[in-house]
Amino acid sequence: MRLSDFTKFPHPVLSPFTGDFLSGEFSVDFDVSENLKTGSLFLRHNIVLTHPDVAYLVASGQAVVGCLVKCSDTYYNELRLLSYPDGNVDFVPGSLLNKVSLRPIVWLSTELQRWSPEALHSEFSVPVFMGLGDVIAIGAESEISVGQAKLASIESIFELNNSSEVEEGEVRVDLEGDRISILVSPTVFSVIELLRQREMAVVLNSIYLPAVMEVLDRLQVDHSYDEWRWFVPFMEKCRAKGIAHESGVSILEGAQKLLELPALKLDEVIKE
Amino acid sequence: MAKPAFEFLPNAGDEQEGLGDAGIETFRDAPYGSCAREAGQNSRDANLDNDKPVRITFDVLSIPAKEIPSIDTLSSVIDSCFEQVSSEKERDFFDNARLTINKPNLSILRIADFNTKGLLGPPSTRHSPFNALLKGSGVSIKDSETSGGSFGIGKNASFAVSDLQTVLYSTIYQCEEDESLKFAAQGKVKLISHSDLKGEQYKATGYWGGESFQAVTEKYSVPEWMQRDSRGTSIFSLGFRYANDWAERMASSLLTNFFAAVHDKTMVFEVDSGKININSNTIENMLSDESMLKAAEASGARSGLEFARELYRCIVSANASVTILDVPGLGRMRVRILVDKGLPRRIGFIRNGMLITDNLRYFDRPLARFQNSRDFVAVVEPIDDAASKLLKSLENPAHDAFSAERINDGAKRSVAVKALRKLGDLLRETIKDVTGIQSQSSVVLDELGEYFTGEGRGGESSSSTGENDPENYRYSARRKNNKERAGGNGEAGEGQQNGGGNGGRSRTQERGKGKGQGDGKKESFGRDTLIDLKDVRNRIETSKSNGTLRRVFFSADVSGEVKLDISAVGLNSSVNLVVSSVDIGVVSGGGVIVDVSNGQRCSILVSFDEPYEGPIEVRASYAERREVSE
């Protein structure tokens, strides 16, 4: 069944479009979180339901809050249940893209033989019979634009490479490419990959910090990397942080400035 | 019939019985949580109609002591016990019991379940559930081999919250012989062995009820607060050990243990006169509720509640992977795994809607460390009766671990050990497949992006804690402007309603969406000019002679004859309803022509040529424009 702002049900519906109740509000605020890595999407919602009788039906489980999620680009068209009064809903990566409409509704999960809600418009005579599945509240439609994460993402100038030419346990840095490449053996590569998921602070201090020191060290003697894409953003950041590329300047100090004192993050490792 | 009374068993053998009842002591560490959990499990087993949830309420009553039949007898026994204590612990208990019972009002915890079969009787028949609850010891009565509790040791949890160690029960159940509904009530007291003023020796156990330790079977023989109107069981813990956060402690235990049953709508809970509602609507919020977490912490169970919250997330997440394992000797098990940063890398085993454990340590499969996995949480549960039955046979009385040592038959025990070890191995493999790092030769280090870019990205990517979170991009949804005032015509909406709505369909002509309807302006719709109707409302009115009628209310900001067209809200587009009669105006071309006055409320009773009781859309146009040729 289509549902619009202009659909008129033969029973009272709490909505900004009906005027069936003289007081009370139903609306849902949505906050979106898009994961840059996985593309998964979370909707955090907060339900405002101020009509006491409708709110009671939801709180007691006699009515259910849901949201019609519709995306014309992916043909996603589903009713998702919303936890009351707030909660999260997640979506599989790729299921939503670009314009997505969110229409909150409340419907009955039980029959109400003689419902006498307060502040009911006089053109409905109480008590009213409400059937199982009857829509009792419709909120204003909200809209989100999915895919903003990609637009907001700034490409990193670093990459980690698995190289069989690197000896076990050794870490090398290659500046001859569009990204600064950290080269490690296959075994170390796997370990770093795992640590990136679980203990980023360890990787930051044990791998990235020395790698950045290595870059600063090389830049003190050689500025011939300006043809590579990583060069300009790296140098700009050094300038912003007041890091000079001259002999005698501490590369440890410079690397710590660039990585914003990574040792401070180590306490995350020992926290429960 | 004589009034129900307290009566203690004679102690002909002069046995010495102290307060250290093993059953009650089991639940002393977390009395509120244990009491809620055990009650929940027993009620779940007695489910009457599988299509409806079992509802359990937890309330504290304040009952005048004089309304408790034979309370003086119990008071006198407690006095006798106080005089005969053999330890400081017993002295403290009876000192407190005397204070409790001498108050004018007694606090009573009432746990009542609904949509359950009640405690099946007859009460005097051995091995009936009623009899097992009141008089069984080491007896397990169950309705199904796959069910949860069975009035074993768990029934003692209600005593652990009673400062009088006194619990009363009332039930309405269906008699198997004539299918009539029967009432039964009885109580039980567990104190210490004692002698009365006459020197008669009594055991620690006493009963409240009819003569010769029998149950009361007349509803009106028990006080009103013990009576029931529907099938189910009520449990009353007399002298409830009141704590300010008793409700939160019980609720947090219910959340921790039964989140799966609540999610699948087989259980709902109401605690403290409905102040706390736990159902499928509220559970997600409740699992994160600060008062619940605080209460769980006070009971030493915060980590359990937090684990339950992650398991719940795994159950509802669209991103969780699902694997079905066919385990030889066990049966089919469903494994849901959610991978996300910060998850505890633990497995929750759920059986019959209840969280049991996070390991198989008694099978040498602790499942405690997952070195090469990304962060995850997994939910494992049986999906056939064979698996559920075997797991139940391995469950300990506290329902928090599996162990094969509970099986007496050596051959069966061996099969169970093999099956559970195999389950542990398959789980490890499955988790490794789902959560292991995928092999790549090169990865872009996104996490370093934040250190080497400009300032443009800051502020939009942040975690829920407000800290910089480069992995997630956050923004708020934009609420669409409401172009329409309440009740008017306007732009047709786009939503679809799956939640409900009445059925019914009338004879129809499909009508496409009109171009340019809306905004409260008079615009072209086909060859008609639409009129903005205000505050449109309708209701069903049933007439014996005319069947289903519909009264339509509206206001217009014009005067003169207007044509109303009413359409049903179809699956993809509006569908015209053919009006067959009206009480005002005339029927014309399937619609209604009616005279309206600017600003005046109109009310028209219409009937359609075919029954239709669903939602409608009403459009109005100038009636005279109908005569304009194309």
mmCIF file with all atom_site columns, N, CA and C in Angstrom, chain A residues 1-3 6 8 20 29-32 34 36 58-59 63 68 84 86 88 90 123 133 141 143 156 160-162 196 198 208, chain B residues 279 281 284-285 317-318 373 441-443 445 447 470-471 473 475-476 478-480 484 491 495-497 500-501 537 539 601 616:
data_model
loop_
_atom_site.group_PDB
_atom_site.id
_atom_site.type_symbol
_atom_site.label_atom_id
_atom_site.label_alt_id
_atom_site.label_comp_id
_atom_site.label_asym_id
_atom_site.label_entity_id
_atom_site.label_seq_id
_atom_site.pdbx_PDB_ins_code
_atom_site.Cartn_x
_atom_site.Cartn_y
_atom_site.Cartn_z
_atom_site.occupancy
_atom_site.B_iso_or_equiv
_atom_site.pdbx_formal_charge
_atom_site.auth_seq_id
_atom_site.auth_comp_id
_atom_site.auth_asym_id
_atom_site.auth_atom_id
_atom_site.pdbx_PDB_model_num
ATOM 1   N N  . MET A 1 1   ? 0.831   -1.204  0.000  1.00 0.00 ? 1   MET A N  1
ATOM 2   C CA . MET A 1 1   ? 0.000   0.000   0.000  1.00 0.00 ? 1   MET A CA 1
ATOM 3   C C  . MET A 1 1   ? 0.865   1.253   0.000  1.00 0.00 ? 1   MET A C  1
ATOM 4   N N  . ARG A 1 2   ? 0.515   2.181   -0.852 1.00 0.00 ? 2   ARG A N  1
ATOM 5   C CA . ARG A 1 2   ? 1.228   3.461   -0.833 1.00 0.00 ? 2   ARG A CA 1
ATOM 6   C C  . ARG A 1 2   ? 0.879   4.202   0.450  1.00 0.00 ? 2   ARG A C  1
ATOM 7   N N  . LEU A 1 3   ? 1.772   5.024   0.861  1.00 0.00 ? 3   LEU A N  1
ATOM 8   C CA . LEU A 1 3   ? 1.509   5.811   2.062  1.00 0.00 ? 3   LEU A CA 1
ATOM 9   C C  . LEU A 1 3   ? 2.045   7.203   1.794  1.00 0.00 ? 3   LEU A C  1
ATOM 10  N N  . PHE A 1 6   ? -0.967  12.445  2.431  1.00 0.00 ? 6   PHE A N  1
ATOM 11  C CA . PHE A 1 6   ? -2.371  12.775  2.160  1.00 0.00 ? 6   PHE A CA 1
ATOM 12  C C  . PHE A 1 6   ? -3.302  11.580  2.298  1.00 0.00 ? 6   PHE A C  1
ATOM 13  N N  . LYS A 1 8   ? -5.702  9.248   4.035  1.00 0.00 ? 8   LYS A N  1
ATOM 14  C CA . LYS A 1 8   ? -6.636  9.460   5.150  1.00 0.00 ? 8   LYS A CA 1
ATOM 15  C C  . LYS A 1 8   ? -7.188  8.117   5.609  1.00 0.00 ? 8   LYS A C  1
ATOM 16  N N  . ASP A 1 20  ? -5.832  14.585  13.578 1.00 0.00 ? 20  ASP A N  1
ATOM 17  C CA . ASP A 1 20  ? -6.775  13.680  14.249 1.00 0.00 ? 20  ASP A CA 1
ATOM 18  C C  . ASP A 1 20  ? -6.665  13.764  15.774 1.00 0.00 ? 20  ASP A C  1
ATOM 19  N N  . ASP A 1 29  ? 14.045  11.430  14.659 1.00 0.00 ? 29  ASP A N  1
ATOM 20  C CA . ASP A 1 29  ? 15.287  12.053  14.186 1.00 0.00 ? 29  ASP A CA 1
ATOM 21  C C  . ASP A 1 29  ? 16.281  10.949  13.850 1.00 0.00 ? 29  ASP A C  1
ATOM 22  N N  . PHE A 1 30  ? 16.921  11.093  12.708 1.00 0.00 ? 30  PHE A N  1
ATOM 23  C CA . PHE A 1 30  ? 17.897  10.086  12.285 1.00 0.00 ? 30  PHE A CA 1
ATOM 24  C C  . PHE A 1 30  ? 19.282  10.713  12.151 1.00 0.00 ? 30  PHE A C  1
ATOM 25  N N  . ASP A 1 31  ? 20.279  10.020  12.688 1.00 0.00 ? 31  ASP A N  1
ATOM 26  C CA . ASP A 1 31  ? 21.670  10.380  12.442 1.00 0.00 ? 31  ASP A CA 1
ATOM 27  C C  . ASP A 1 31  ? 22.322  9.224   11.701 1.00 0.00 ? 31  ASP A C  1
ATOM 28  N N  . VAL A 1 32  ? 23.126  9.555   10.729 1.00 0.00 ? 32  VAL A N  1
ATOM 29  C CA . VAL A 1 32  ? 23.705  8.539   9.859  1.00 0.00 ? 32  VAL A CA 1
ATOM 30  C C  . VAL A 1 32  ? 25.194  8.410   10.143 1.00 0.00 ? 32  VAL A C  1
ATOM 31  N N  . GLU A 1 34  ? 28.352  6.477   8.180  1.00 0.00 ? 34  GLU A N  1
ATOM 32  C CA . GLU A 1 34  ? 28.831  5.620   7.092  1.00 0.00 ? 34  GLU A CA 1
ATOM 33  C C  . GLU A 1 34  ? 30.262  5.218   7.383  1.00 0.00 ? 34  GLU A C  1
ATOM 34  N N  . LEU A 1 36  ? 33.792  4.312   6.350  1.00 0.00 ? 36  LEU A N  1
ATOM 35  C CA . LEU A 1 36  ? 34.608  4.568   5.159  1.00 0.00 ? 36  LEU A CA 1
ATOM 36  C C  . LEU A 1 36  ? 35.255  3.303   4.610  1.00 0.00 ? 36  LEU A C  1
ATOM 37  N N  . VAL A 1 58  ? 3.079   1.673   22.546 1.00 0.00 ? 58  VAL A N  1
ATOM 38  C CA . VAL A 1 58  ? 4.409   1.264   22.068 1.00 0.00 ? 58  VAL A CA 1
ATOM 39  C C  . VAL A 1 58  ? 5.236   0.702   23.228 1.00 0.00 ? 58  VAL A C  1
ATOM 40  N N  . ALA A 1 59  ? 5.251   1.424   24.340 1.00 0.00 ? 59  ALA A N  1
ATOM 41  C CA . ALA A 1 59  ? 6.075   0.987   25.477 1.00 0.00 ? 59  ALA A CA 1
ATOM 42  C C  . ALA A 1 59  ? 5.633   -0.372  26.001 1.00 0.00 ? 59  ALA A C  1
ATOM 43  N N  . ALA A 1 63  ? 1.933   -1.828  20.234 1.00 0.00 ? 63  ALA A N  1
ATOM 44  C CA . ALA A 1 63  ? 2.148   -1.190  18.934 1.00 0.00 ? 63  ALA A CA 1
ATOM 45  C C  . ALA A 1 63  ? 3.637   -1.195  18.641 1.00 0.00 ? 63  ALA A C  1
ATOM 46  N N  . LEU A 1 68  ? 9.816   3.009   6.975  1.00 0.00 ? 68  LEU A N  1
ATOM 47  C CA . LEU A 1 68  ? 9.858   2.570   5.582  1.00 0.00 ? 68  LEU A CA 1
ATOM 48  C C  . LEU A 1 68  ? 11.102  3.174   4.952  1.00 0.00 ? 68  LEU A C  1
ATOM 49  N N  . TYR A 1 84  ? 12.363  1.418   20.618 1.00 0.00 ? 84  TYR A N  1
ATOM 50  C CA . TYR A 1 84  ? 11.775  2.579   21.290 1.00 0.00 ? 84  TYR A CA 1
ATOM 51  C C  . TYR A 1 84  ? 12.437  2.792   22.642 1.00 0.00 ? 84  TYR A C  1
ATOM 52  N N  . ASP A 1 86  ? 14.900  4.841   21.445 1.00 0.00 ? 86  ASP A N  1
ATOM 53  C CA . ASP A 1 86  ? 16.010  5.112   20.529 1.00 0.00 ? 86  ASP A CA 1
ATOM 54  C C  . ASP A 1 86  ? 16.734  3.826   20.238 1.00 0.00 ? 86  ASP A C  1
ATOM 55  N N  . ASN A 1 88  ? 19.521  1.713   17.088 1.00 0.00 ? 88  ASN A N  1
ATOM 56  C CA . ASN A 1 88  ? 20.301  1.710   15.845 1.00 0.00 ? 88  ASN A CA 1
ATOM 57  C C  . ASN A 1 88  ? 19.716  0.718   14.855 1.00 0.00 ? 88  ASN A C  1
ATOM 58  N N  . ASP A 1 90  ? 21.183  -1.114  11.171 1.00 0.00 ? 90  ASP A N  1
ATOM 59  C CA . ASP A 1 90  ? 22.308  -1.117  10.230 1.00 0.00 ? 90  ASP A CA 1
ATOM 60  C C  . ASP A 1 90  ? 21.906  -1.719  8.893  1.00 0.00 ? 90  ASP A C  1
ATOM 61  N N  . GLU A 1 123 ? -14.577 14.598  15.626 1.00 0.00 ? 123 GLU A N  1
ATOM 62  C CA . GLU A 1 123 ? -15.221 13.925  14.490 1.00 0.00 ? 123 GLU A CA 1
ATOM 63  C C  . GLU A 1 123 ? -15.010 12.405  14.518 1.00 0.00 ? 123 GLU A C  1
ATOM 64  N N  . GLY A 1 133 ? -2.686  -4.330  13.017 1.00 0.00 ? 133 GLY A N  1
ATOM 65  C CA . GLY A 1 133 ? -1.973  -3.817  11.842 1.00 0.00 ? 133 GLY A CA 1
ATOM 66  C C  . GLY A 1 133 ? -2.363  -2.406  11.449 1.00 0.00 ? 133 GLY A C  1
ATOM 67  N N  . GLU A 1 141 ? 8.461   12.513  6.580  1.00 0.00 ? 141 GLU A N  1
ATOM 68  C CA . GLU A 1 141 ? 9.509   11.768  5.891  1.00 0.00 ? 141 GLU A CA 1
ATOM 69  C C  . GLU A 1 141 ? 10.841  12.500  6.020  1.00 0.00 ? 141 GLU A C  1
ATOM 70  N N  . GLU A 1 143 ? 15.073  12.466  4.715  1.00 0.00 ? 143 GLU A N  1
ATOM 71  C CA . GLU A 1 143 ? 15.845  12.068  3.549  1.00 0.00 ? 143 GLU A CA 1
ATOM 72  C C  . GLU A 1 143 ? 17.327  12.079  3.902  1.00 0.00 ? 143 GLU A C  1
ATOM 73  N N  . SER A 1 156 ? 44.780  8.434   1.494  1.00 0.00 ? 156 SER A N  1
ATOM 74  C CA . SER A 1 156 ? 46.000  8.398   2.287  1.00 0.00 ? 156 SER A CA 1
ATOM 75  C C  . SER A 1 156 ? 47.219  8.397   1.366  1.00 0.00 ? 156 SER A C  1
ATOM 76  N N  . LEU A 1 160 ? 50.815  -0.022  2.754  1.00 0.00 ? 160 LEU A N  1
ATOM 77  C CA . LEU A 1 160 ? 51.596  -1.133  3.306  1.00 0.00 ? 160 LEU A CA 1
ATOM 78  C C  . LEU A 1 160 ? 51.680  -2.205  2.229  1.00 0.00 ? 160 LEU A C  1
ATOM 79  N N  . ASN A 1 161 ? 52.902  -2.652  1.935  1.00 0.00 ? 161 ASN A N  1
ATOM 80  C CA . ASN A 1 161 ? 53.064  -3.654  0.879  1.00 0.00 ? 161 ASN A CA 1
ATOM 81  C C  . ASN A 1 161 ? 53.707  -4.926  1.390  1.00 0.00 ? 161 ASN A C  1
ATOM 82  N N  . ASN A 1 162 ? 53.175  -6.001  0.884  1.00 0.00 ? 162 ASN A N  1
ATOM 83  C CA . ASN A 1 162 ? 53.664  -7.337  1.191  1.00 0.00 ? 162 ASN A CA 1
ATOM 84  C C  . ASN A 1 162 ? 54.744  -7.674  0.164  1.00 0.00 ? 162 ASN A C  1
ATOM 85  N N  . ARG A 1 196 ? 46.261  -3.744  12.937 1.00 0.00 ? 196 ARG A N  1
ATOM 86  C CA . ARG A 1 196 ? 45.533  -2.540  12.488 1.00 0.00 ? 196 ARG A CA 1
ATOM 87  C C  . ARG A 1 196 ? 44.064  -2.617  12.916 1.00 0.00 ? 196 ARG A C  1
ATOM 88  N N  . ARG A 1 198 ? 42.985  -4.332  15.565 1.00 0.00 ? 198 ARG A N  1
ATOM 89  C CA . ARG A 1 198 ? 42.789  -4.499  17.012 1.00 0.00 ? 198 ARG A CA 1
ATOM 90  C C  . ARG A 1 198 ? 43.582  -3.521  17.865 1.00 0.00 ? 198 ARG A C  1
ATOM 91  N N  . TYR A 1 208 ? 54.602  2.833   11.948 1.00 0.00 ? 208 TYR A N  1
ATOM 92  C CA . TYR A 1 208 ? 54.406  4.103   11.240 1.00 0.00 ? 208 TYR A CA 1
ATOM 93  C C  . TYR A 1 208 ? 55.398  5.174   11.723 1.00 0.00 ? 208 TYR A C  1
ATOM 94  N N  . ASN B 2 279 ? 10.132  -5.384  26.251 1.00 0.00 ? 279 ASN B N  1
ATOM 95  C CA . ASN B 2 279 ? 9.520   -6.093  25.125 1.00 0.00 ? 279 ASN B CA 1
ATOM 96  C C  . ASN B 2 279 ? 10.359  -5.824  23.885 1.00 0.00 ? 279 ASN B C  1
ATOM 97  N N  . ASN B 2 281 ? 10.030  -3.917  21.489 1.00 0.00 ? 281 ASN B N  1
ATOM 98  C CA . ASN B 2 281 ? 10.193  -2.498  21.146 1.00 0.00 ? 281 ASN B CA 1
ATOM 99  C C  . ASN B 2 281 ? 11.281  -1.840  21.972 1.00 0.00 ? 281 ASN B C  1
ATOM 100 N N  . GLU B 2 284 ? 16.292  -2.917  22.967 1.00 0.00 ? 284 GLU B N  1
ATOM 101 C CA . GLU B 2 284 ? 17.571  -2.336  22.540 1.00 0.00 ? 284 GLU B CA 1
ATOM 102 C C  . GLU B 2 284 ? 17.930  -1.147  23.425 1.00 0.00 ? 284 GLU B C  1
ATOM 103 N N  . ASN B 2 285 ? 16.949  -0.317  23.675 1.00 0.00 ? 285 ASN B N  1
ATOM 104 C CA . ASN B 2 285 ? 17.179  0.844   24.537 1.00 0.00 ? 285 ASN B CA 1
ATOM 105 C C  . ASN B 2 285 ? 17.518  0.412   25.958 1.00 0.00 ? 285 ASN B C  1
ATOM 106 N N  . SER B 2 317 ? 21.610  -7.436  13.551 1.00 0.00 ? 317 SER B N  1
ATOM 107 C CA . SER B 2 317 ? 22.369  -6.726  12.524 1.00 0.00 ? 317 SER B CA 1
ATOM 108 C C  . SER B 2 317 ? 22.195  -7.340  11.143 1.00 0.00 ? 317 SER B C  1
ATOM 109 N N  . ALA B 2 318 ? 22.012  -6.467  10.167 1.00 0.00 ? 318 ALA B N  1
ATOM 110 C CA . ALA B 2 318 ? 21.933  -6.919  8.776  1.00 0.00 ? 318 ALA B CA 1
ATOM 111 C C  . ALA B 2 318 ? 23.311  -7.332  8.274  1.00 0.00 ? 318 ALA B C  1
ATOM 112 N N  . SER B 2 373 ? 41.925  -13.254 14.819 1.00 0.00 ? 373 SER B N  1
ATOM 113 C CA . SER B 2 373 ? 40.620  -12.781 14.345 1.00 0.00 ? 373 SER B CA 1
ATOM 114 C C  . SER B 2 373 ? 40.482  -11.284 14.539 1.00 0.00 ? 373 SER B C  1
ATOM 115 N N  . SER B 2 441 ? 48.027  -8.163  -1.020 1.00 0.00 ? 441 SER B N  1
ATOM 116 C CA . SER B 2 441 ? 49.446  -7.857  -1.180 1.00 0.00 ? 441 SER B CA 1
ATOM 117 C C  . SER B 2 441 ? 49.733  -6.405  -0.839 1.00 0.00 ? 441 SER B C  1
ATOM 118 N N  . SER B 2 442 ? 48.692  -5.576  -0.852 1.00 0.00 ? 442 SER B N  1
ATOM 119 C CA . SER B 2 442 ? 48.922  -4.162  -0.583 1.00 0.00 ? 442 SER B CA 1
ATOM 120 C C  . SER B 2 442 ? 47.659  -3.530  -0.017 1.00 0.00 ? 442 SER B C  1
ATOM 121 N N  . VAL B 2 443 ? 47.836  -2.695  0.980  1.00 0.00 ? 443 VAL B N  1
ATOM 122 C CA . VAL B 2 443 ? 46.670  -1.977  1.517  1.00 0.00 ? 443 VAL B CA 1
ATOM 123 C C  . VAL B 2 443 ? 47.019  -0.505  1.707  1.00 0.00 ? 443 VAL B C  1
ATOM 124 N N  . LEU B 2 445 ? 46.845  2.768   3.753  1.00 0.00 ? 445 LEU B N  1
ATOM 125 C CA . LEU B 2 445 ? 46.755  3.001   5.199  1.00 0.00 ? 445 LEU B CA 1
ATOM 126 C C  . LEU B 2 445 ? 45.879  4.219   5.465  1.00 0.00 ? 445 LEU B C  1
ATOM 127 N N  . GLU B 2 447 ? 44.245  5.045   7.911  1.00 0.00 ? 447 GLU B N  1
ATOM 128 C CA . GLU B 2 447 ? 44.364  5.634   9.241  1.00 0.00 ? 447 GLU B CA 1
ATOM 129 C C  . GLU B 2 447 ? 45.409  6.748   9.303  1.00 0.00 ? 447 GLU B C  1
ATOM 130 N N  . PRO B 2 470 ? 38.276  8.681   12.150 1.00 0.00 ? 470 PRO B N  1
ATOM 131 C CA . PRO B 2 470 ? 38.427  8.780   10.706 1.00 0.00 ? 470 PRO B CA 1
ATOM 132 C C  . PRO B 2 470 ? 37.724  7.667   9.946  1.00 0.00 ? 470 PRO B C  1
ATOM 133 N N  . GLU B 2 471 ? 37.306  6.627   10.614 1.00 0.00 ? 471 GLU B N  1
ATOM 134 C CA . GLU B 2 471 ? 36.685  5.515   9.901  1.00 0.00 ? 471 GLU B CA 1
ATOM 135 C C  . GLU B 2 471 ? 35.222  5.756   9.572  1.00 0.00 ? 471 GLU B C  1
ATOM 136 N N  . TYR B 2 473 ? 31.915  8.421   8.812  1.00 0.00 ? 473 TYR B N  1
ATOM 137 C CA . TYR B 2 473 ? 31.456  9.733   8.403  1.00 0.00 ? 473 TYR B CA 1
ATOM 138 C C  . TYR B 2 473 ? 30.019  9.888   8.910  1.00 0.00 ? 473 TYR B C  1
ATOM 139 N N  . TYR B 2 475 ? 26.459  12.231  9.741  1.00 0.00 ? 475 TYR B N  1
ATOM 140 C CA . TYR B 2 475 ? 25.634  13.389  9.408  1.00 0.00 ? 475 TYR B CA 1
ATOM 141 C C  . TYR B 2 475 ? 24.199  13.081  9.825  1.00 0.00 ? 475 TYR B C  1
ATOM 142 N N  . SER B 2 476 ? 23.369  14.089  9.786  1.00 0.00 ? 476 SER B N  1
ATOM 143 C CA . SER B 2 476 ? 21.975  13.902  10.201 1.00 0.00 ? 476 SER B CA 1
ATOM 144 C C  . SER B 2 476 ? 21.054  13.869  8.994  1.00 0.00 ? 476 SER B C  1
ATOM 145 N N  . ARG B 2 478 ? 17.809  14.792  6.848  1.00 0.00 ? 478 ARG B N  1
ATOM 146 C CA . ARG B 2 478 ? 17.081  16.056  6.683  1.00 0.00 ? 478 ARG B CA 1
ATOM 147 C C  . ARG B 2 478 ? 15.588  15.737  6.600  1.00 0.00 ? 478 ARG B C  1
ATOM 148 N N  . ARG B 2 479 ? 14.837  16.358  7.484  1.00 0.00 ? 479 ARG B N  1
ATOM 149 C CA . ARG B 2 479 ? 13.396  16.122  7.452  1.00 0.00 ? 479 ARG B CA 1
ATOM 150 C C  . ARG B 2 479 ? 12.786  16.941  6.331  1.00 0.00 ? 479 ARG B C  1
ATOM 151 N N  . LYS B 2 480 ? 11.966  16.268  5.513  1.00 0.00 ? 480 LYS B N  1
ATOM 152 C CA . LYS B 2 480 ? 11.382  16.979  4.372  1.00 0.00 ? 480 LYS B CA 1
ATOM 153 C C  . LYS B 2 480 ? 10.367  18.000  4.858  1.00 0.00 ? 480 LYS B C  1
ATOM 154 N N  . GLU B 2 484 ? 2.100   20.263  2.901  1.00 0.00 ? 484 GLU B N  1
ATOM 155 C CA . GLU B 2 484 ? 0.665   20.254  3.084  1.00 0.00 ? 484 GLU B CA 1
ATOM 156 C C  . GLU B 2 484 ? 0.283   20.665  4.495  1.00 0.00 ? 484 GLU B C  1
ATOM 157 N N  . GLU B 2 491 ? 0.954   17.222  -3.060 1.00 0.00 ? 491 GLU B N  1
ATOM 158 C CA . GLU B 2 491 ? 1.812   16.319  -3.809 1.00 0.00 ? 491 GLU B CA 1
ATOM 159 C C  . GLU B 2 491 ? 1.639   14.893  -3.286 1.00 0.00 ? 491 GLU B C  1
ATOM 160 N N  . GLY B 2 495 ? 5.721   6.832   -0.193 1.00 0.00 ? 495 GLY B N  1
ATOM 161 C CA . GLY B 2 495 ? 5.959   5.693   0.700  1.00 0.00 ? 495 GLY B CA 1
ATOM 162 C C  . GLY B 2 495 ? 5.072   4.513   0.406  1.00 0.00 ? 495 GLY B C  1
ATOM 163 N N  . GLN B 2 496 ? 5.477   3.388   0.921  1.00 0.00 ? 496 GLN B N  1
ATOM 164 C CA . GLN B 2 496 ? 4.627   2.217   0.883  1.00 0.00 ? 496 GLN B CA 1
ATOM 165 C C  . GLN B 2 496 ? 4.410   1.751   2.289  1.00 0.00 ? 496 GLN B C  1
ATOM 166 N N  . GLN B 2 497 ? 3.246   1.269   2.564  1.00 0.00 ? 497 GLN B N  1
ATOM 167 C CA . GLN B 2 497 ? 2.953   0.849   3.914  1.00 0.00 ? 497 GLN B CA 1
ATOM 168 C C  . GLN B 2 497 ? 2.869   -0.648  3.954  1.00 0.00 ? 497 GLN B C  1
ATOM 169 N N  . GLY B 2 500 ? 0.554   -2.570  8.053  1.00 0.00 ? 500 GLY B N  1
ATOM 170 C CA . GLY B 2 500 ? -0.786  -3.009  8.373  1.00 0.00 ? 500 GLY B CA 1
ATOM 171 C C  . GLY B 2 500 ? -1.794  -2.321  7.507  1.00 0.00 ? 500 GLY B C  1
ATOM 172 N N  . GLY B 2 501 ? -2.888  -1.937  8.081  1.00 0.00 ? 501 GLY B N  1
ATOM 173 C CA . GLY B 2 501 ? -3.952  -1.319  7.301  1.00 0.00 ? 501 GLY B CA 1
ATOM 174 C C  . GLY B 2 501 ? -5.007  -2.341  6.989  1.00 0.00 ? 501 GLY B C  1
ATOM 175 N N  . ARG B 2 537 ? -11.054 14.272  6.938  1.00 0.00 ? 537 ARG B N  1
ATOM 176 C CA . ARG B 2 537 ? -11.088 13.204  7.930  1.00 0.00 ? 537 ARG B CA 1
ATOM 177 C C  . ARG B 2 537 ? -12.189 12.232  7.521  1.00 0.00 ? 537 ARG B C  1
ATOM 178 N N  . ARG B 2 539 ? -14.406 8.381   8.722  1.00 0.00 ? 539 ARG B N  1
ATOM 179 C CA . ARG B 2 539 ? -14.583 7.269   9.663  1.00 0.00 ? 539 ARG B CA 1
ATOM 180 C C  . ARG B 2 539 ? -15.622 6.298   9.106  1.00 0.00 ? 539 ARG B C  1
ATOM 181 N N  . ARG B 2 601 ? -17.572 23.763  7.578  1.00 0.00 ? 601 ARG B N  1
ATOM 182 C CA . ARG B 2 601 ? -17.262 22.335  7.686  1.00 0.00 ? 601 ARG B CA 1
ATOM 183 C C  . ARG B 2 601 ? -18.327 21.518  6.986  1.00 0.00 ? 601 ARG B C  1
ATOM 184 N N  . ILE B 2 616 ? -8.155  6.240   2.379  1.00 0.00 ? 616 ILE B N  1
ATOM 185 C CA . ILE B 2 616 ? -8.607  6.890   1.136  1.00 0.00 ? 616 ILE B CA 1
ATOM 186 C C  . ILE B 2 616 ? -7.816  8.176   0.902  1.00 0.00 ? 616 ILE B C  1
#
